[in-house]
Amino acid sequence: ALIAPEAFTDNATGKVTPASTFAPMQGLKAEQVNKLIGEIFAAEGEIWDKAANEKFLYTLIAMECALQMGLRFVVLVDKDGNPVKGQSVSIKWNLETIFRLVGSDDQTKAVLRNIAAMDKVATKAGKPSPIEAHPLMKTAFRYFTDNYYKLADATKSSVNFNVSAWVTDSVNRNMKLWWDAEEGVRIEDVFQGKAMGLYCPEFKYGATGKLVNAMVRARLYNFLKNRSSSWEEGGTRAILMWDEFALGIGSGDMEANMLPIQRSLGLTSVFATQTITEVRARMGRERADALLDNLTKNIICLKTDAESYEFLAKKMGTYRAMVPSQRSKEAPVALDFFGTQRAKV
């Protein structure tokens, strides 16, 4: 099955692939979603991007806690804390909610107030505190009440300027189906023998396409790490084929952690790229070469650039190779080969 956020037609065959409902965040934890958002949108070392990513993290934690408490809608309140009639917003574990909440302090405040109110009701009734039950919710409250809300207006504006830029970069009308989805196709079913393809290229879907690709890999890797050590009794091995991986690899941290152990967990990865040069340019030479060391167990190389040939030559070293005889060069029909020589790729 081919999974795509909108219907499209294959120009070669004329076959129409319908859109599929897919929820990229389904099954991911707040910290994972935040790390992936930061990798896609933040510039490394930029202090205001770091501050924006921090706001995303604690907003995601508030979303996660609210949903665990069964809080699906919240009513907005005015500056005095009074409910505003007819002003309510929904909470779902999806991309639409996080990018909406993080860009609206009013909506985030409403979520926090409702969480606090429901927690008070629970503890008063002698029930366990939902806030205490979430490992990070108290930290999120401290971030907003003791840090963010006390920032000077100019500082807060700087944080939100970057937040707004990320929100703007994430907008893509063709991604609406996946943007709004909270449940959908389970990509993890590939480990039960299903064949699936994901069509969500960055060149068409922008930064959100890149983010979705990262979330898909995170979900697959999560499943592998969490399934039983006796997985072969009820599961299958899978092959992850990723074309033009240099365009979406990001820091490569997920792959750096997964590739060394993937075989024992039932995964084989086949990554394709135009050049080694491009991978190094996007990841940095040291980080890229460390990743490639775990990828280049078997190599298929077509025409590429000089830097890539140099990398492969060093990787493979020298070997004994058959070379065509002079006679076979002069007579194309001849098939005889003789001799060996030391050769490099």
Short mmCIF file of C-alpha atoms in Angstrom, two decimals:
data_model
loop_
_atom_site.label_atom_id
_atom_site.label_comp_id
_atom_site.label_asym_id
_atom_site.label_seq_id
_atom_site.Cartn_x
_atom_site.Cartn_y
_atom_site.Cartn_z
CA ALA A 1 0.00 0.00 0.00
CA LEU A 2 1.20 3.48 -0.86
CA ILE A 3 0.48 6.09 1.81
CA ALA A 4 0.07 9.68 0.61
CA PRO A 5 -1.60 12.82 2.04
CA GLU A 6 -3.49 13.50 -1.19
CA ALA A 7 -4.55 11.56 -4.25
CA PHE A 8 -2.12 11.54 -7.14
CA THR A 9 -1.75 9.91 -10.56
CA ASP A 10 1.27 7.92 -11.73
CA ASN A 11 2.23 9.51 -15.04
CA ALA A 12 3.72 6.28 -16.35
CA THR A 13 0.81 3.94 -15.61
CA GLY A 14 -2.10 6.31 -15.16
CA LYS A 15 -2.90 4.60 -11.86
CA VAL A 16 -4.58 6.83 -9.28
CA THR A 17 -3.50 6.42 -5.66
CA PRO A 18 -6.12 7.74 -3.21
CA ALA A 19 -5.17 9.75 -0.15
CA SER A 20 -4.64 7.80 3.06
CA THR A 21 -5.43 8.95 6.59
CA PHE A 22 -2.19 8.89 8.52
CA ALA A 23 -1.40 10.49 11.89
CA PRO A 24 2.37 11.11 12.09
CA MET A 25 2.42 11.77 15.87
CA GLN A 26 0.42 8.66 16.78
CA GLY A 27 2.28 6.66 19.42
CA LEU A 28 5.13 9.15 19.88
CA LYS A 29 5.94 10.77 23.23
CA ALA A 30 6.13 14.54 23.76
CA GLU A 31 9.93 14.54 24.07
CA GLN A 32 10.35 12.65 20.79
CA VAL A 33 8.01 14.94 18.88
CA ASN A 34 9.79 17.98 20.25
CA LYS A 35 13.25 16.70 19.32
CA LEU A 36 12.14 16.05 15.76
CA ILE A 37 10.48 19.47 15.45
CA GLY A 38 13.70 21.09 16.72
CA GLU A 39 15.82 19.16 14.23
CA ILE A 40 13.69 20.27 11.31
CA PHE A 41 13.11 23.92 12.21
CA ALA A 42 15.88 25.06 14.57
CA ALA A 43 19.27 26.39 13.50
CA GLU A 44 22.05 24.77 15.53
CA GLY A 45 23.45 27.04 18.21
CA GLU A 46 20.82 29.76 17.84
CA ILE A 47 19.72 30.84 21.33
CA TRP A 48 16.23 31.97 20.30
CA ASP A 49 15.62 28.75 18.39
CA LYS A 50 16.59 26.87 21.54
CA ALA A 51 14.09 28.96 23.51
CA ALA A 52 11.39 28.27 20.91
CA ASN A 53 12.09 24.54 21.07
CA GLU A 54 11.78 24.68 24.87
CA LYS A 55 8.34 26.27 24.55
CA PHE A 56 7.31 23.54 22.11
CA LEU A 57 8.46 20.87 24.56
CA TYR A 58 6.41 22.08 27.52
CA THR A 59 3.38 22.79 25.36
CA LEU A 60 3.56 19.22 24.07
CA ILE A 61 3.81 17.91 27.64
CA ALA A 62 0.72 19.93 28.61
CA MET A 63 -1.12 18.46 25.59
CA GLU A 64 -0.07 14.95 26.54
CA CYS A 65 -1.15 15.37 30.16
CA ALA A 66 -4.48 16.94 29.19
CA LEU A 67 -5.32 14.05 26.88
CA GLN A 68 -4.34 11.48 29.51
CA MET A 69 -6.84 13.21 31.81
CA GLY A 70 -9.53 12.99 29.13
CA LEU A 71 -9.47 16.72 28.45
CA ARG A 72 -10.46 17.17 24.80
CA PHE A 73 -11.89 20.70 24.84
CA VAL A 74 -11.06 23.79 26.90
CA VAL A 75 -12.91 27.07 27.28
CA LEU A 76 -10.87 30.23 26.89
CA VAL A 77 -10.85 32.73 29.74
CA ASP A 78 -10.41 36.50 29.89
CA LYS A 79 -7.58 38.32 31.70
CA ASP A 80 -9.49 38.01 34.98
CA GLY A 81 -9.84 34.25 34.61
CA ASN A 82 -13.53 34.29 33.65
CA PRO A 83 -14.72 31.88 30.90
CA VAL A 84 -15.38 33.53 27.54
CA LYS A 85 -18.76 32.38 26.25
CA GLY A 86 -18.56 30.48 22.98
CA GLN A 87 -14.77 30.47 22.97
CA SER A 88 -13.49 26.90 23.18
CA VAL A 89 -10.67 25.03 21.51
CA SER A 90 -10.03 21.34 20.91
CA ILE A 91 -7.04 19.26 21.97
CA LYS A 92 -5.90 16.33 19.87
CA TRP A 93 -2.59 14.51 19.63
CA ASN A 94 -1.82 15.86 16.18
CA LEU A 95 0.30 18.41 14.35
CA GLU A 96 -2.54 20.91 14.06
CA THR A 97 -2.97 21.16 17.84
CA ILE A 98 0.69 21.59 18.78
CA PHE A 99 1.39 24.27 16.17
CA ARG A 100 -1.84 26.07 17.15
CA LEU A 101 -1.29 25.94 20.92
CA VAL A 102 2.36 26.90 20.86
CA GLY A 103 1.47 29.99 18.84
CA SER A 104 -1.32 31.09 21.21
CA ASP A 105 -0.52 31.94 24.82
CA ASP A 106 -4.25 32.35 25.53
CA GLN A 107 -5.03 28.79 24.44
CA THR A 108 -2.06 27.34 26.32
CA LYS A 109 -3.11 29.17 29.50
CA ALA A 110 -6.61 27.75 29.15
CA VAL A 111 -5.20 24.21 28.88
CA LEU A 112 -3.01 24.71 31.96
CA ARG A 113 -5.92 26.16 33.98
CA ASN A 114 -8.13 23.22 33.08
CA ILE A 115 -5.43 20.71 33.99
CA ALA A 116 -4.92 22.42 37.36
CA ALA A 117 -8.68 22.54 38.00
CA MET A 118 -9.20 18.87 37.16
CA ASP A 119 -6.21 17.91 39.29
CA LYS A 120 -7.68 19.84 42.24
CA VAL A 121 -11.02 18.05 41.86
CA ALA A 122 -9.30 14.65 41.71
CA THR A 123 -7.12 15.17 44.77
CA LYS A 124 -10.02 16.66 46.75
CA ALA A 125 -11.98 13.49 46.04
CA GLY A 126 -9.08 11.41 47.33
CA LYS A 127 -8.00 10.25 43.90
CA PRO A 128 -4.40 10.22 42.60
CA SER A 129 -3.15 13.52 41.19
CA PRO A 130 -3.07 13.44 37.34
CA ILE A 131 -0.28 16.00 37.40
CA GLU A 132 1.79 13.81 39.70
CA ALA A 133 1.05 10.82 37.49
CA HIS A 134 2.72 12.47 34.49
CA PRO A 135 6.51 12.42 34.91
CA LEU A 136 7.06 15.86 33.36
CA MET A 137 3.88 17.86 33.97
CA LYS A 138 5.13 19.56 37.15
CA THR A 139 8.23 20.64 35.23
CA ALA A 140 5.99 22.05 32.49
CA PHE A 141 3.98 24.06 35.02
CA ARG A 142 7.19 25.46 36.49
CA TYR A 143 8.41 26.42 33.02
CA PHE A 144 5.27 28.46 32.29
CA THR A 145 4.60 29.96 35.74
CA ASP A 146 8.17 30.55 36.95
CA ASN A 147 9.89 31.20 33.64
CA TYR A 148 7.97 31.97 30.49
CA TYR A 149 5.14 34.09 31.93
CA LYS A 150 7.68 36.16 33.90
CA LEU A 151 9.83 37.02 30.90
CA ALA A 152 10.08 40.67 29.89
CA ASP A 153 7.78 41.50 26.99
CA ALA A 154 10.74 42.07 24.64
CA THR A 155 12.26 38.69 25.52
CA LYS A 156 8.94 36.91 25.17
CA SER A 157 8.47 38.56 21.77
CA SER A 158 11.86 37.23 20.63
CA VAL A 159 10.90 33.70 21.63
CA ASN A 160 7.54 33.97 19.90
CA PHE A 161 9.06 35.49 16.78
CA ASN A 162 10.92 32.22 16.24
CA VAL A 163 7.88 30.18 17.23
CA SER A 164 5.82 32.06 14.64
CA ALA A 165 8.48 31.46 11.99
CA TRP A 166 8.35 27.71 12.66
CA VAL A 167 4.56 27.72 12.54
CA THR A 168 4.63 29.57 9.22
CA ASP A 169 7.23 27.18 7.77
CA SER A 170 5.06 24.22 8.77
CA VAL A 171 2.00 25.34 6.82
CA ASN A 172 1.22 23.30 3.71
CA ARG A 173 -2.37 23.10 2.47
CA ASN A 174 -1.72 19.77 0.73
CA MET A 175 -0.86 18.17 4.08
CA LYS A 176 -4.18 19.02 5.78
CA LEU A 177 -5.40 15.41 5.98
CA TRP A 178 -2.32 14.31 7.92
CA TRP A 179 -2.05 17.61 9.78
CA ASP A 180 -5.48 17.07 11.37
CA ALA A 181 -5.37 13.28 11.83
CA GLU A 182 -5.09 11.78 15.31
CA GLU A 183 -5.37 8.15 14.19
CA GLY A 184 -4.78 6.43 10.88
CA VAL A 185 -2.74 3.84 9.01
CA ARG A 186 -0.34 1.98 11.31
CA ILE A 187 3.04 2.14 9.63
CA GLU A 188 4.25 -0.43 12.20
CA ASP A 189 2.25 -3.12 10.38
CA VAL A 190 5.25 -3.63 8.09
CA PHE A 191 6.59 -5.81 10.93
CA GLN A 192 3.58 -8.06 10.45
CA GLY A 193 4.39 -8.66 6.79
CA LYS A 194 2.61 -5.72 5.13
CA ALA A 195 4.35 -3.80 2.34
CA MET A 196 3.99 -0.03 2.58
CA GLY A 197 5.39 2.96 0.79
CA LEU A 198 5.36 6.55 2.03
CA TYR A 199 5.01 9.38 -0.48
CA CYS A 200 5.71 12.67 1.28
CA PRO A 201 8.75 14.31 -0.36
CA GLU A 202 10.18 17.55 0.97
CA PHE A 203 10.26 19.15 -2.49
CA LYS A 204 6.44 18.95 -2.57
CA TYR A 205 5.44 19.18 1.10
CA GLY A 206 8.20 21.39 2.49
CA ALA A 207 9.38 21.25 6.07
CA THR A 208 6.27 19.36 7.16
CA GLY A 209 7.06 16.60 4.67
CA LYS A 210 10.53 16.32 6.16
CA LEU A 211 9.06 16.27 9.68
CA VAL A 212 6.59 13.52 8.78
CA ASN A 213 9.37 11.38 7.32
CA ALA A 214 11.32 11.76 10.56
CA MET A 215 8.26 10.80 12.63
CA VAL A 216 7.69 7.70 10.53
CA ARG A 217 11.26 6.53 11.18
CA ALA A 218 10.92 7.29 14.90
CA ARG A 219 7.76 5.18 15.07
CA LEU A 220 9.39 2.26 13.26
CA TYR A 221 12.47 2.38 15.49
CA ASN A 222 10.29 2.63 18.62
CA PHE A 223 8.37 -0.45 17.60
CA LEU A 224 11.55 -2.42 16.98
CA LYS A 225 13.03 -1.53 20.34
CA ASN A 226 9.82 -2.28 22.23
CA ARG A 227 8.76 -5.55 20.68
CA SER A 228 9.58 -8.80 22.43
CA SER A 229 13.00 -10.42 22.06
CA SER A 230 11.10 -13.44 20.74
CA TRP A 231 9.64 -11.32 17.92
CA GLU A 232 10.32 -13.96 15.25
CA GLU A 233 7.52 -16.11 16.67
CA GLY A 234 4.83 -13.62 15.69
CA GLY A 235 6.51 -10.95 13.57
CA THR A 236 8.54 -10.58 10.42
CA ARG A 237 11.73 -8.92 9.32
CA ALA A 238 11.39 -5.74 7.28
CA ILE A 239 13.44 -3.76 4.81
CA LEU A 240 13.48 0.04 5.08
CA MET A 241 14.27 1.55 1.68
CA TRP A 242 14.89 5.30 1.76
CA ASP A 243 15.57 7.20 -1.46
CA GLU A 244 17.48 10.50 -1.35
CA PHE A 245 18.07 10.02 2.37
CA ALA A 246 20.52 12.95 2.53
CA LEU A 247 17.59 15.34 2.11
CA GLY A 248 15.88 14.26 5.32
CA ILE A 249 18.52 12.69 7.55
CA GLY A 250 18.81 15.69 9.88
CA SER A 251 21.35 15.05 12.63
CA GLY A 252 21.25 11.32 11.95
CA ASP A 253 20.99 10.59 15.69
CA MET A 254 18.12 8.13 15.26
CA GLU A 255 20.01 6.16 12.63
CA ALA A 256 23.26 6.31 14.60
CA ASN A 257 21.46 4.58 17.49
CA MET A 258 19.52 2.11 15.37
CA LEU A 259 21.82 0.93 12.56
CA PRO A 260 24.33 -0.94 14.74
CA ILE A 261 21.54 -3.04 16.31
CA GLN A 262 18.92 -3.16 13.56
CA ARG A 263 19.74 -6.61 12.23
CA SER A 264 19.17 -8.34 15.56
CA LEU A 265 15.84 -6.50 15.87
CA GLY A 266 14.62 -7.58 12.43
CA LEU A 267 15.37 -4.58 10.20
CA THR A 268 17.56 -4.13 7.13
CA SER A 269 18.12 -0.62 5.79
CA VAL A 270 18.83 0.36 2.18
CA PHE A 271 19.60 4.07 1.87
CA ALA A 272 20.16 5.77 -1.49
CA THR A 273 21.80 9.11 -2.24
CA GLN A 274 23.27 10.87 -5.26
CA THR A 275 26.63 11.54 -3.62
CA ILE A 276 28.53 11.10 -0.37
CA THR A 277 29.35 14.80 -0.75
CA GLU A 278 25.72 15.76 -0.19
CA VAL A 279 25.42 13.64 2.96
CA ARG A 280 28.56 15.27 4.39
CA ALA A 281 27.36 18.76 3.47
CA ARG A 282 24.08 18.28 5.33
CA MET A 283 25.36 16.39 8.36
CA GLY A 284 28.98 17.51 8.70
CA ARG A 285 31.86 15.27 7.59
CA GLU A 286 32.58 13.55 10.92
CA ARG A 287 28.95 12.77 11.72
CA ALA A 288 28.20 11.69 8.15
CA ASP A 289 31.17 9.31 7.94
CA ALA A 290 30.22 7.71 11.27
CA LEU A 291 26.72 7.07 9.89
CA LEU A 292 28.05 5.79 6.56
CA ASP A 293 30.34 3.33 8.34
CA ASN A 294 27.21 1.60 9.61
CA LEU A 295 25.49 1.75 6.21
CA THR A 296 28.15 0.63 3.78
CA LYS A 297 28.14 -3.11 4.45
CA ASN A 298 26.99 -3.72 0.87
CA ILE A 299 27.38 -1.02 -1.75
CA ILE A 300 25.87 -0.41 -5.17
CA CYS A 301 27.52 2.55 -6.89
CA LEU A 302 26.53 4.08 -10.20
CA LYS A 303 28.00 7.25 -11.66
CA THR A 304 28.76 9.76 -8.91
CA ASP A 305 31.31 12.46 -8.02
CA ALA A 306 35.02 12.31 -7.22
CA GLU A 307 34.59 12.70 -3.46
CA SER A 308 32.20 9.75 -3.38
CA TYR A 309 34.60 7.59 -5.40
CA GLU A 310 37.38 8.50 -3.00
CA PHE A 311 35.24 7.53 0.00
CA LEU A 312 34.30 4.19 -1.56
CA ALA A 313 37.91 3.45 -2.55
CA LYS A 314 39.05 3.93 1.02
CA LYS A 315 36.14 1.90 2.30
CA MET A 316 36.73 -1.06 0.00
CA GLY A 317 40.52 -0.93 -0.34
CA THR A 318 42.24 -3.06 -3.02
CA TYR A 319 41.17 -6.39 -4.48
CA ARG A 320 42.11 -8.89 -7.18
CA ALA A 321 40.26 -8.11 -10.39
CA MET A 322 39.99 -9.76 -13.81
CA VAL A 323 40.97 -7.44 -16.67
CA PRO A 324 40.13 -7.82 -20.39
CA SER A 325 42.89 -9.12 -22.66
CA GLN A 326 44.16 -7.07 -25.57
CA ARG A 327 42.47 -9.51 -27.98
CA SER A 328 39.05 -9.01 -26.39
CA LYS A 329 39.45 -5.26 -26.72
CA GLU A 330 40.18 -5.58 -30.45
CA ALA A 331 37.43 -8.13 -31.14
CA PRO A 332 34.18 -7.21 -29.34
CA VAL A 333 32.79 -10.73 -29.78
CA ALA A 334 35.63 -12.31 -27.81
CA LEU A 335 34.87 -13.15 -24.21
CA ASP A 336 38.28 -14.32 -23.02
CA PHE A 337 39.78 -12.63 -19.98
CA PHE A 338 43.14 -13.37 -18.42
CA GLY A 339 45.45 -12.13 -15.71
CA THR A 340 44.81 -10.28 -12.52
CA GLN A 341 45.98 -6.96 -11.16
CA ARG A 342 45.79 -4.93 -8.03
CA ALA A 343 42.98 -2.45 -8.59
CA LYS A 344 41.12 0.25 -6.73
CA VAL A 345 37.47 1.21 -7.16
#
